[in-house]
Coordinates of C-alpha atoms in Angstrom, one line a residue:
X22 CA 0.9 17.1 -14.2
X23 CA 3.8 14.8 -13.1
X24 CA 1.7 11.7 -12.8
X25 CA -0.8 12.3 -15.6
X26 CA 0.4 9.6 -17.9
X27 CA 0.5 7.0 -15.1
X28 CA -3.0 8.1 -14.0
X29 CA -4.3 7.6 -17.6
X30 CA -2.7 4.2 -17.8
X31 CA -4.2 3.1 -14.5
X32 CA -7.7 4.4 -15.4
X33 CA -7.6 2.7 -18.7
X34 CA -6.5 -0.7 -17.3
X35 CA -9.0 -0.8 -14.5
X36 CA -11.8 -0.8 -17.1
X37 CA -12.2 2.9 -17.5
X38 CA -14.0 5.6 -15.4
X39 CA -17.4 3.9 -15.6
X40 CA -16.1 0.7 -14.2
X41 CA -14.9 2.3 -10.9
X42 CA -17.4 2.4 -8.0
X43 CA -15.0 4.0 -5.6
X44 CA -11.4 4.8 -5.0
X45 CA -9.4 5.4 -1.8
X46 CA -5.8 5.0 -1.0
X47 CA -3.6 4.0 2.0
X48 CA 0.1 4.5 2.6
X49 CA 1.2 2.8 -0.7
X50 CA -1.9 1.5 -2.5
X51 CA -4.7 2.7 -4.7
X52 CA -7.7 0.7 -3.6
X53 CA -10.3 0.5 -6.4
X54 CA -13.8 -1.0 -6.0
X55 CA -14.8 -2.1 -9.5
X56 CA -18.1 -3.0 -11.0
X57 CA -16.6 -5.8 -13.1
X58 CA -13.2 -7.2 -12.2
X59 CA -13.0 -9.0 -15.5
X60 CA -12.5 -5.6 -17.3
X61 CA -9.3 -4.9 -15.3
X62 CA -6.0 -5.6 -16.9
X63 CA -3.8 -6.6 -14.0
X64 CA -1.0 -8.1 -16.0
X65 CA -0.7 -4.9 -18.1
X66 CA -0.4 -2.8 -15.0
X67 CA 2.2 -5.1 -13.5
X68 CA 4.4 -4.5 -16.5
X69 CA 4.4 -0.7 -16.0
X70 CA 7.7 0.5 -14.6
X71 CA 5.9 2.9 -12.2
X72 CA 3.7 0.2 -10.6
X73 CA 5.2 -2.1 -7.9
X74 CA 2.4 -4.7 -7.8
X75 CA -1.3 -5.3 -8.4
X76 CA -3.3 -7.3 -5.8
X77 CA -6.9 -8.4 -6.0
X78 CA -8.1 -9.0 -2.5
X79 CA -10.8 -8.1 0.0
X80 CA -13.2 -7.2 -2.8
X81 CA -10.7 -4.6 -4.0
X82 CA -8.5 -4.1 -7.0
X83 CA -5.3 -2.8 -5.3
X84 CA -2.6 -1.0 -7.3
X85 CA 0.7 -0.6 -5.3
X86 CA 2.6 2.5 -6.5
X87 CA 4.7 3.4 -3.4
X88 CA 5.0 6.3 -1.1
X89 CA 3.9 8.8 -3.7
X90 CA 0.4 7.2 -3.8
X91 CA -1.3 10.5 -2.8
X92 CA 0.1 12.3 -5.8
X93 CA -1.1 9.5 -8.2
X94 CA -4.5 9.5 -6.4
X95 CA -4.8 13.2 -7.0
X96 CA -3.8 12.9 -10.6
X97 CA -6.5 10.2 -11.1
X98 CA -9.1 12.4 -9.4
X99 CA -8.3 15.4 -11.7
X100 CA -8.6 13.2 -14.8
X101 CA -11.6 11.1 -13.8
X102 CA -13.1 13.0 -10.9
X103 CA -13.0 10.0 -8.6
X104 CA -13.5 10.6 -4.9
X105 CA -13.6 8.3 -1.8
X106 CA -17.0 6.6 -1.8
X107 CA -17.8 7.7 -5.4
X108 CA -20.9 6.0 -6.7
X109 CA -21.0 3.8 -3.6
X110 CA -24.8 4.3 -3.3
X111 CA -25.3 3.1 -6.9
X112 CA -23.8 -0.3 -6.4
X113 CA -24.5 -2.8 -3.7
X114 CA -21.7 -3.1 -1.2
X115 CA -22.5 -6.7 -0.7
X116 CA -20.4 -8.2 -3.4
X117 CA -18.3 -11.2 -2.7
X118 CA -18.1 -13.0 0.6
X119 CA -18.6 -11.5 4.1
X120 CA -14.8 -11.0 4.6
X121 CA -14.5 -9.1 1.4
X122 CA -17.5 -6.9 2.3
X123 CA -16.1 -6.2 5.8
X124 CA -12.6 -5.3 4.6
X125 CA -14.0 -3.1 1.8
X126 CA -16.1 -1.2 4.3
X127 CA -13.3 -0.8 6.9
X128 CA -10.7 0.3 4.4
X129 CA -13.1 2.7 2.8
X130 CA -13.9 4.3 6.2
X131 CA -10.4 4.5 7.7
X132 CA -8.0 5.0 4.8
X133 CA -8.9 8.6 4.2
X134 CA -7.7 9.6 7.7
X135 CA -4.9 7.1 8.0
X136 CA -2.1 9.6 7.3
X137 CA -3.2 12.2 9.8
X138 CA -4.0 9.5 12.3
X139 CA -0.5 8.2 12.0
X140 CA 0.9 11.7 12.3
X141 CA -1.0 12.4 15.6
X142 CA 0.1 9.0 16.9
X143 CA 3.7 9.9 16.3
X144 CA 3.3 13.3 17.9
X145 CA 1.7 11.6 21.0
X146 CA 4.6 9.2 21.2
X147 CA 7.2 12.0 21.0
X148 CA 5.4 13.9 23.7
X149 CA 5.4 10.8 25.9
X150 CA 9.1 10.5 25.3
X151 CA 9.7 14.1 26.2
X152 CA 7.8 13.6 29.5
X153 CA 9.7 10.4 30.3
X154 CA 13.0 12.2 29.7
X155 CA 11.9 15.2 31.7
X156 CA 12.3 17.6 28.7
X157 CA 9.0 19.2 29.5
X158 CA 6.1 18.9 31.9
X159 CA 2.4 18.2 31.2
X160 CA 1.4 21.7 32.5
X161 CA 3.7 23.7 30.2
X162 CA 2.2 25.8 27.4
X163 CA 4.4 24.0 24.8
X164 CA 3.1 20.6 25.9
X165 CA -0.6 21.8 26.1
X166 CA -0.5 23.1 22.5
X167 CA 1.2 20.1 21.0
X168 CA -0.9 17.7 23.0
X169 CA -4.1 19.4 21.7
X170 CA -2.8 19.0 18.1
X171 CA -2.0 15.3 18.8
X172 CA -5.2 14.5 20.6
X173 CA -7.8 16.5 18.6
X174 CA -8.3 13.9 15.9
X175 CA -8.9 11.1 18.3
X176 CA -11.1 13.1 20.6
X177 CA -13.2 14.3 17.7
X178 CA -13.0 10.9 15.9
X179 CA -16.9 10.6 15.7
X180 CA -17.0 13.7 13.5
X181 CA -14.2 12.5 11.2
X182 CA -15.6 9.0 10.9
X183 CA -19.1 10.5 10.3
X184 CA -17.7 12.1 7.2
X185 CA -15.8 9.0 5.9
X186 CA -18.5 6.5 6.8
X187 CA -21.3 8.5 5.1
X188 CA -19.1 8.9 2.0
X189 CA -18.7 5.1 2.0
X190 CA -22.4 4.4 2.5
X191 CA -23.4 7.0 -0.1
X192 CA -25.2 9.4 2.3
X193 CA -25.0 13.1 3.2
X194 CA -21.7 13.4 5.1
X195 CA -22.7 16.6 6.9
X196 CA -25.7 15.0 8.6
X197 CA -23.4 12.2 9.9
X198 CA -20.9 14.9 11.0
X199 CA -23.6 16.8 12.8
X200 CA -24.6 13.6 14.7
X201 CA -20.9 12.9 15.5
X202 CA -20.6 16.4 16.8
X203 CA -23.8 15.9 19.0
X204 CA -22.2 12.8 20.5
X205 CA -19.3 14.8 21.9
X206 CA -21.1 18.1 22.5
X207 CA -19.9 19.7 25.8
X208 CA -23.5 19.5 27.2
X209 CA -23.6 15.7 26.6
X210 CA -20.2 15.2 28.2
X211 CA -21.2 17.4 31.1
X212 CA -24.4 15.3 31.6
X213 CA -22.2 12.1 31.5
X214 CA -19.9 13.5 34.2
X215 CA -22.8 14.6 36.4
X216 CA -24.2 11.1 36.6
X217 CA -27.8 12.5 36.7
X218 CA -30.4 10.5 34.9
X219 CA -32.3 12.4 32.2
X220 CA -35.3 11.5 30.1
X221 CA -36.2 11.9 26.4
X222 CA -40.1 12.0 26.2
X223 CA -40.2 9.8 29.3
X224 CA -37.5 7.4 28.0
X225 CA -34.4 7.3 30.3
X226 CA -31.2 8.3 28.6
X227 CA -27.9 6.4 29.1
X228 CA -25.2 9.1 28.8
X229 CA -21.9 7.8 27.6
X230 CA -18.6 9.7 26.9
X231 CA -18.5 9.1 23.1
X232 CA -15.2 11.0 22.6
X233 CA -12.8 8.8 20.6
X234 CA -15.5 6.2 20.0
X235 CA -15.6 4.3 16.7
X236 CA -18.7 2.0 16.3
X237 CA -21.6 4.3 17.3
X238 CA -21.1 6.9 14.6
X239 CA -20.4 4.3 11.9
X240 CA -23.7 2.6 12.6
X241 CA -25.4 5.9 12.9
X242 CA -24.1 7.0 9.4
X243 CA -25.4 3.7 7.9
X244 CA -28.8 4.2 9.5
X245 CA -28.9 7.9 8.4
X246 CA -28.1 6.8 4.8
X247 CA -30.9 4.3 4.7
X248 CA -33.3 6.9 6.2
X249 CA -32.2 9.6 3.7
X250 CA -33.0 7.4 0.7
X251 CA -36.5 6.8 2.1
X252 CA -37.2 10.4 2.9
X253 CA -36.0 11.6 -0.5
X254 CA -38.5 9.3 -2.1
X255 CA -41.3 10.7 0.1
X256 CA -40.7 14.5 -0.1
X257 CA -41.3 16.6 -3.1
X258 CA -38.1 17.9 -4.8
X259 CA -39.0 21.5 -3.8
X260 CA -38.7 20.7 -0.1
X261 CA -36.6 17.6 0.3
X262 CA -33.3 19.5 0.4
X263 CA -34.5 21.1 3.7
X264 CA -36.8 18.4 5.2
X265 CA -34.7 15.3 4.5
X266 CA -31.7 16.6 6.5
X267 CA -34.1 17.8 9.3
X268 CA -35.9 14.5 9.8
X269 CA -32.7 12.4 9.2
X270 CA -30.9 14.5 11.9
X271 CA -33.6 14.3 14.4
X272 CA -34.6 10.7 13.9
X273 CA -31.1 9.3 13.6
X274 CA -29.7 11.5 16.3
X275 CA -32.3 10.4 18.8
X276 CA -31.9 6.8 17.9
X277 CA -28.2 7.1 18.3
X278 CA -28.5 8.4 21.9
X279 CA -31.3 6.0 22.9
X280 CA -30.3 2.8 21.1
X281 CA -27.4 2.8 18.6
X282 CA -24.9 4.4 21.0
X283 CA -25.5 2.2 24.1
X284 CA -25.8 -1.0 22.1
X285 CA -22.7 -0.4 19.9
X286 CA -20.7 0.8 23.0
X287 CA -21.6 -2.4 24.8
X288 CA -20.6 -4.4 21.7
X289 CA -17.3 -2.5 21.5
X290 CA -16.6 -3.3 25.2
X291 CA -17.4 -7.0 24.6
X292 CA -15.1 -7.0 21.5
X293 CA -12.3 -5.5 23.6
X294 CA -12.9 -7.8 26.5
X295 CA -13.0 -10.8 24.1
X296 CA -9.7 -9.8 22.4
X297 CA -8.0 -9.3 25.8
X298 CA -9.4 -12.7 27.0
X299 CA -7.8 -14.5 24.0
X300 CA -4.6 -12.4 24.3
X301 CA -4.1 -13.1 28.0
X302 CA -4.9 -16.8 27.5
X303 CA -1.5 -17.1 26.0
X304 CA 0.1 -13.8 24.9
X305 CA 3.3 -15.7 23.8
X306 CA 1.4 -17.7 21.2
X307 CA -0.6 -14.7 20.2
X308 CA 2.5 -12.7 19.6
X309 CA 4.2 -15.4 17.6
X310 CA 1.2 -15.9 15.4
X311 CA 0.7 -12.2 14.7
X312 CA 4.4 -11.6 14.1
X313 CA 4.5 -14.5 11.6
X314 CA 1.3 -13.8 9.6
X315 CA 1.1 -10.0 9.6
X316 CA 3.1 -9.4 6.4
X317 CA 1.3 -12.2 4.7
X318 CA -2.0 -10.3 5.5
X319 CA -0.4 -7.1 4.2
X320 CA 0.4 -8.7 0.8
X321 CA -3.2 -9.5 0.2
X322 CA -4.5 -6.3 1.8
X323 CA -6.3 -8.4 4.5
X324 CA -4.6 -6.6 7.4
X325 CA -7.4 -4.0 7.4
X326 CA -9.6 -6.5 9.1
X327 CA -7.6 -6.1 12.3
X328 CA -7.3 -2.3 12.3
X329 CA -10.7 -1.8 14.0
X330 CA -9.6 -4.1 16.9
X331 CA -6.7 -1.8 17.7
X332 CA -8.8 1.3 17.4
X333 CA -11.5 -0.2 19.5
X334 CA -9.0 -1.1 22.2
X335 CA -7.7 2.4 22.3
X336 CA -11.1 3.9 22.5
X337 CA -12.5 1.6 25.2
X338 CA -9.6 0.5 27.4
X339 CA -7.2 3.4 26.4
X340 CA -4.4 1.1 25.3
X341 CA -3.8 -1.7 22.8
X342 CA -1.7 -4.9 22.9
X343 CA -2.1 -5.8 19.2
X344 CA 0.0 -3.2 17.5
X345 CA 3.2 -3.9 19.5
X346 CA 3.1 -7.5 18.2
X347 CA 3.4 -6.1 14.7
X348 CA 6.7 -4.3 15.2
X349 CA 8.8 -7.5 14.8
X350 CA 6.8 -8.4 11.7
X351 CA 7.7 -5.0 10.1
X352 CA 11.3 -5.0 11.2
X353 CA 11.8 -8.6 10.3
X354 CA 11.3 -7.6 6.6
X355 CA 13.6 -4.6 7.1
X356 CA 16.3 -6.9 8.5
X357 CA 15.9 -9.3 5.7
X358 CA 16.3 -6.5 3.2
X359 CA 19.4 -5.3 5.0
X360 CA 20.8 -8.9 4.8
X361 CA 20.2 -9.0 1.1
X362 CA 21.8 -5.5 0.6
X363 CA 24.9 -6.6 2.5
X364 CA 25.2 -9.9 0.7
X365 CA 24.6 -9.1 -2.9
X366 CA 27.2 -7.7 -5.2
X367 CA 24.6 -6.8 -7.7
X368 CA 24.6 -3.0 -7.7
X369 CA 20.9 -2.7 -8.7
X370 CA 19.7 -5.1 -6.1
X371 CA 21.9 -3.4 -3.5
X372 CA 20.3 -0.1 -4.4
X373 CA 16.7 -1.5 -4.2
X374 CA 17.4 -3.2 -0.9
X375 CA 18.8 0.0 0.6
X376 CA 15.8 2.1 -0.3
X377 CA 13.5 -0.7 1.0
X378 CA 15.3 -0.7 4.3
X379 CA 14.8 3.1 4.6
X380 CA 11.1 2.9 3.7
X381 CA 10.6 -0.1 6.1
X382 CA 12.0 1.8 9.0
X383 CA 9.2 4.3 8.6
X384 CA 6.5 1.6 8.3
X385 CA 6.3 1.1 4.5
X386 CA 7.2 -2.5 3.9
X387 CA 5.7 -3.0 0.4
X388 CA 9.0 -2.0 -1.4
X389 CA 10.9 -4.6 0.8
X390 CA 8.3 -7.3 0.4
X391 CA 7.5 -7.0 -3.3
X392 CA 10.9 -5.8 -4.5
X393 CA 13.4 -7.7 -2.3
X394 CA 12.3 -10.4 0.1
X395 CA 9.3 -12.1 -1.6
X396 CA 11.0 -12.4 -5.1
X397 CA 13.9 -14.1 -3.4
X398 CA 11.5 -16.2 -1.2
X399 CA 13.9 -17.2 1.6
X400 CA 14.4 -13.6 2.9
X401 CA 10.7 -13.2 3.2
X402 CA 10.4 -16.5 5.2
X403 CA 13.3 -15.4 7.4
X404 CA 11.5 -12.1 8.0
X405 CA 8.3 -13.9 9.0
X406 CA 10.2 -16.3 11.3
X407 CA 12.0 -13.3 12.9
X408 CA 8.6 -11.6 13.3
X409 CA 7.3 -14.7 15.1
X410 CA 10.3 -14.8 17.5
X411 CA 10.0 -11.1 18.3
X412 CA 6.3 -11.2 18.6
X413 CA 6.5 -14.1 21.2
X414 CA 8.9 -12.0 23.3
X415 CA 6.7 -8.9 23.2
X416 CA 3.7 -11.1 24.1
X417 CA 5.6 -12.5 27.1
X418 CA 6.2 -8.9 28.3
X419 CA 2.6 -8.0 27.5
X420 CA 3.7 -4.7 26.0
X421 CA 1.1 -2.1 25.1
X422 CA 0.8 1.0 23.0
X423 CA -1.1 4.2 23.8
X424 CA -1.8 5.9 20.5
X425 CA -2.6 4.8 17.0
X426 CA -0.2 5.1 14.0
X427 CA 1.7 3.3 11.4
X428 CA 3.9 0.6 12.9
X429 CA 7.3 2.1 12.4
X430 CA 10.4 3.4 14.3
X431 CA 8.1 6.0 15.9
X432 CA 6.1 3.3 17.6
X433 CA 8.9 2.9 20.2
X434 CA 7.9 6.3 21.6
X435 CA 4.2 5.4 21.5
X436 CA 4.7 2.4 23.8
X437 CA 6.0 4.5 26.7
X438 CA 3.4 4.3 29.5
X439 CA 2.2 7.5 31.3
X440 CA 4.2 6.4 34.3
X441 CA 7.5 6.3 32.3
X442 CA 9.8 3.5 31.1
X443 CA 9.1 0.0 32.4
X444 CA 9.7 -3.6 31.5
X445 CA 7.0 -3.5 28.7
X446 CA 9.1 -1.0 26.8
X447 CA 12.2 -3.2 27.2
X448 CA 10.2 -6.2 25.9
X449 CA 9.3 -4.3 22.7
X450 CA 12.9 -3.2 22.1
X451 CA 14.3 -6.7 22.7
X452 CA 11.7 -8.5 20.6
X453 CA 12.0 -6.0 17.7
X454 CA 15.9 -6.1 17.7
X455 CA 15.9 -9.8 17.8
X456 CA 13.5 -10.1 14.9
X457 CA 15.6 -7.6 12.9
X458 CA 18.9 -9.3 13.7
X459 CA 17.7 -12.8 13.0
X460 CA 16.2 -11.9 9.6
X461 CA 19.3 -9.9 8.6
X462 CA 21.8 -12.6 9.6
X463 CA 19.8 -15.5 8.1
X464 CA 19.1 -13.6 4.8
X465 CA 22.8 -12.7 4.6
X466 CA 23.9 -16.3 5.1
X467 CA 21.2 -18.2 3.3
X468 CA 18.8 -15.7 1.6
X469 CA 20.2 -15.6 -1.9
X470 CA 20.7 -18.5 -4.3
X471 CA 23.8 -16.8 -5.8
X472 CA 25.4 -13.9 -3.9
X473 CA 26.8 -12.5 -7.1
X474 CA 24.9 -13.5 -10.2
X475 CA 27.0 -11.1 -12.4
X476 CA 30.1 -13.1 -11.4
X477 CA 28.7 -16.4 -12.7
X478 CA 31.4 -18.5 -14.3
X479 CA 30.8 -18.5 -18.0
X480 CA 33.8 -20.8 -18.8
X481 CA 31.7 -24.0 -19.0
X482 CA 32.2 -26.4 -21.8
X483 CA 30.6 -25.3 -25.1
X484 CA 28.4 -28.4 -25.4
X485 CA 27.0 -27.9 -21.9
X486 CA 26.7 -24.1 -22.2
X487 CA 24.6 -24.5 -25.3
X488 CA 22.1 -26.5 -23.3
X489 CA 22.0 -24.1 -20.3
X490 CA 22.2 -20.6 -21.7
X491 CA 19.9 -18.5 -23.8
X492 CA 21.4 -15.7 -25.8
X493 CA 19.4 -12.6 -26.8
X494 CA 20.4 -10.4 -29.6
X495 CA 20.9 -6.6 -29.3
X496 CA 17.7 -4.8 -30.5
X497 CA 19.7 -1.8 -31.6
X498 CA 23.2 -0.5 -32.3
X499 CA 24.7 1.9 -29.8
X500 CA 26.7 2.5 -26.7
X501 CA 26.4 0.1 -23.7
X502 CA 25.1 1.8 -20.4
X503 CA 25.0 0.0 -17.1
X504 CA 21.5 -0.3 -15.8
X505 CA 22.5 1.3 -12.5
X506 CA 23.5 4.4 -14.5
X507 CA 20.1 4.9 -16.1
X508 CA 18.5 8.1 -14.9
X509 CA 15.3 6.5 -13.8
X510 CA 15.2 4.8 -10.3
X511 CA 12.6 2.2 -11.4
X512 CA 15.0 0.8 -14.0
X513 CA 18.2 1.6 -12.1
X514 CA 17.0 -0.2 -9.0
X515 CA 16.1 -3.3 -11.0
X516 CA 12.5 -3.2 -9.7
X517 CA 11.3 -4.3 -13.2
X518 CA 14.1 -6.9 -13.6
X519 CA 17.7 -7.2 -14.5
X520 CA 19.2 -6.3 -17.9
X521 CA 21.2 -3.6 -19.6
X522 CA 20.7 -0.2 -21.4
X523 CA 21.9 1.1 -24.7
X524 CA 22.3 4.7 -26.0
X525 CA 21.2 4.2 -29.7
X526 CA 23.2 5.3 -32.6
X527 CA 20.3 4.9 -35.0
X528 CA 16.5 4.9 -34.6
X529 CA 15.7 1.2 -35.2
X530 CA 14.6 -1.5 -32.8
X531 CA 14.9 -5.2 -33.8
X532 CA 13.5 -8.3 -32.2
X533 CA 16.1 -9.8 -29.8
X534 CA 14.6 -13.3 -30.1
X535 CA 12.1 -15.5 -31.8
X536 CA 8.7 -15.0 -30.1
X537 CA 5.5 -13.1 -29.8
X538 CA 4.8 -9.4 -29.2
X539 CA 3.2 -9.6 -25.8
X540 CA 2.7 -5.9 -25.3
X541 CA 2.9 -2.7 -27.4
X542 CA 2.4 0.6 -25.7
X543 CA -0.1 2.8 -27.6
X544 CA 2.6 5.5 -27.6
X545 CA 5.0 3.0 -29.3
X546 CA 7.9 4.0 -27.1
X547 CA 8.1 0.6 -25.5
X548 CA 7.5 -3.0 -26.5
X549 CA 7.4 -6.4 -24.8
X550 CA 8.5 -9.6 -26.4
X551 CA 8.0 -13.1 -25.0
X552 CA 10.5 -15.4 -26.6
X553 CA 10.0 -19.0 -27.5
X554 CA 12.3 -19.9 -24.6
X555 CA 9.9 -18.0 -22.3
X556 CA 12.1 -15.0 -21.7
X557 CA 10.1 -11.9 -21.1
X558 CA 11.9 -8.9 -22.6
X559 CA 10.9 -5.2 -22.2
X560 CA 12.5 -2.6 -24.6
X561 CA 11.8 0.9 -23.4
X562 CA 13.1 3.5 -25.8
X563 CA 14.3 6.6 -23.9
X564 CA 13.5 8.0 -20.4
X565 CA 10.0 9.6 -19.9
X566 CA 9.4 9.4 -23.7
X567 CA 5.9 8.3 -22.9
X568 CA 5.2 12.0 -22.6
X569 CA 5.7 12.4 -26.3
X570 CA 2.4 10.5 -26.7
X571 CA 3.7 8.5 -29.7
X572 CA 5.2 11.5 -31.6
X573 CA 8.4 10.5 -33.5
X574 CA 7.7 6.7 -33.0
X575 CA 6.4 4.2 -35.6
X576 CA 5.5 0.6 -34.8
X577 CA 6.0 -2.0 -37.5
X578 CA 4.3 -4.8 -35.6
X579 CA 1.1 -5.2 -33.6
X580 CA 0.3 -6.8 -30.3
X581 CA 0.3 -10.7 -30.6
X582 CA 2.4 -10.5 -33.8
X583 CA 4.8 -13.4 -34.4
X584 CA 8.4 -12.2 -34.8
X585 CA 11.8 -13.7 -35.6
X586 CA 15.1 -12.6 -34.2
X587 CA 16.2 -9.6 -36.1
X588 CA 12.8 -8.5 -37.4
X589 CA 12.2 -4.7 -37.3
X590 CA 9.8 -3.8 -34.5
X591 CA 10.0 0.0 -34.1
X592 CA 11.6 3.1 -35.7
X593 CA 12.0 6.4 -34.1
X594 CA 13.6 9.8 -34.9
X595 CA 16.7 10.2 -32.6
X596 CA 17.3 13.8 -33.5
X597 CA 13.8 15.1 -32.9
X598 CA 13.4 13.2 -29.6
X599 CA 16.8 14.5 -28.4
X600 CA 15.9 18.0 -29.5
X601 CA 12.7 17.7 -27.5
X602 CA 14.8 17.3 -24.4
X603 CA 14.5 13.6 -23.8
X604 CA 17.2 11.1 -22.8
X605 CA 17.4 8.3 -25.4
X606 CA 19.0 5.8 -23.1
X607 CA 17.0 2.6 -23.7
X608 CA 16.7 -0.1 -21.0
X609 CA 16.4 -3.7 -22.1
X610 CA 14.9 -5.5 -19.2
X611 CA 14.3 -9.2 -18.5
X612 CA 11.1 -8.8 -16.5
X613 CA 11.1 -12.5 -15.4
X614 CA 14.7 -12.3 -14.2
X615 CA 13.8 -14.4 -11.2
X616 CA 13.4 -17.4 -13.5
X617 CA 17.1 -17.5 -14.2
X618 CA 20.1 -18.0 -12.0
X619 CA 21.9 -15.2 -13.8
X620 CA 21.3 -12.4 -16.3
X621 CA 24.7 -11.6 -17.9
X622 CA 25.1 -8.6 -20.2
X623 CA 27.7 -8.4 -22.8
X624 CA 31.1 -7.0 -21.7
X625 CA 31.6 -4.3 -24.3
X626 CA 31.4 -0.6 -24.7
X627 CA 29.4 -0.6 -27.9
X628 CA 27.3 -3.2 -29.7
X629 CA 25.8 -3.7 -33.2
X630 CA 22.1 -4.6 -33.7
X631 CA 21.4 -8.3 -34.0
X632 CA 24.7 -9.3 -32.3
X633 CA 24.8 -11.0 -28.8
X634 CA 23.8 -8.7 -25.9
X635 CA 22.5 -10.7 -23.0
X636 CA 23.0 -14.3 -21.8
X637 CA 20.4 -15.9 -19.6
X638 CA 21.7 -18.8 -17.4
X639 CA 19.2 -21.3 -16.2

């Protein structure tokens, strides 16, 4: 299994399988709900080369791994048998403040269907574009089939949310799905269209078209879960498997049509009306605010609190004005990353920025934010300012969107009204382009402290250089390899930090500085040293050698051991590791590179252990 070792590392450092209440994932993050957050080792996870960032927010322990999150999620499930909503019924959801509870519930319900929801939104947008450009007509067979594929999830949303909500609340998902199906049953929709008043045991029924609705089924799933727990305690084990679903379905289904559905539908309309009232009070200010703060909310995972507003708008008034305001926020960070990529002469940062630009175009901004703009601070600020400017323009045009999906380049197709192109589309294009351009230009001109840290002038006077620079010794003898040439994108892109790599000529690793062993992987293939000068140094012997599970490696120190420059840290068998098919290229990374104005590797083809390798310039 490709991600088995990473999955093991994550499970171990979240406190083990028993510490996990539930696990879901979104576009880039694993979202754990833990019993005891103190058992989680966030700092250890942050030091992993395969993990972008760890965020604790909204009552969740969020591990950002990138666009391959679903593969890591599946690997964790196979190892620990974790599923969305696992054990949710055994632990109270009401931990932390109300905001944390709300975000935890919302993310738990919507993240499992986020991917397919984004896909259907993109398809709807492309169909709108095809109609606007007269590539097809809405009565053609091609359009009808593709529209059915695009619209099915949203039309049958009560059934989908019935499943995810019941999993979150720890109840039987099939009871909730049956209730969701009843809400959109053809006979119910026919009764709604007829306008005839019907009665249930003498009580008048308010028929509503529940297709695409959100709130009724979520509340129904919660009520059903509470009722199931009560019924299971009343019925004998011999009959409860039959009678609990029967009574839960009849009671909850009836309550949903008579009370829950009408009340929550009215609440949904009030929420939509309230949002639209605030938005129309001053759409320019609303746009500037959302454009500026959206990426800040994303950093902490708090953006989920606004997702239900967009979905509710789409289900009640059939359009949404919130999501268009987010396009400048996304493309502001994309533009800032592009500015950094064009400005820097550092090959690794250029590579990282380029990949972040590509991911950001398709709506994934975490690589840009965590890897490029936020570490350099100013580009992130410029991206937020660009988002505010673009959001204000889109607010001025009062642009709308007609289907849900990730905010990305495909969103431009989703904003096309059924009547075709109009000024609202123009407003989105202008606002987004202005945000992108502003962030790119400002980041190019002012975003980096030093455009080319590798070109730092090292010809300062010796007495001054001694005060400014920190010299680290080579931990091994071998051939020098540029970090950009390492056959591992995590190291080559400098996501972990700047540094250099060596191809060892002998199997010994020595301490590059006086300090403390801050981390020692249990497989002994990698070790972290924190020097007395506060440099954080990661020595990773070989590529993918973690898969050897410690074979051919021997540690001569322990975690928290005090070491002196030149002390023996590790030994390894070069011949056996190479014979096993592993690349011995060893990255030496300064994981806190941002604390220095330059990380300057030695200019040589080979080095000897304990001689100068890297100079850190303050």
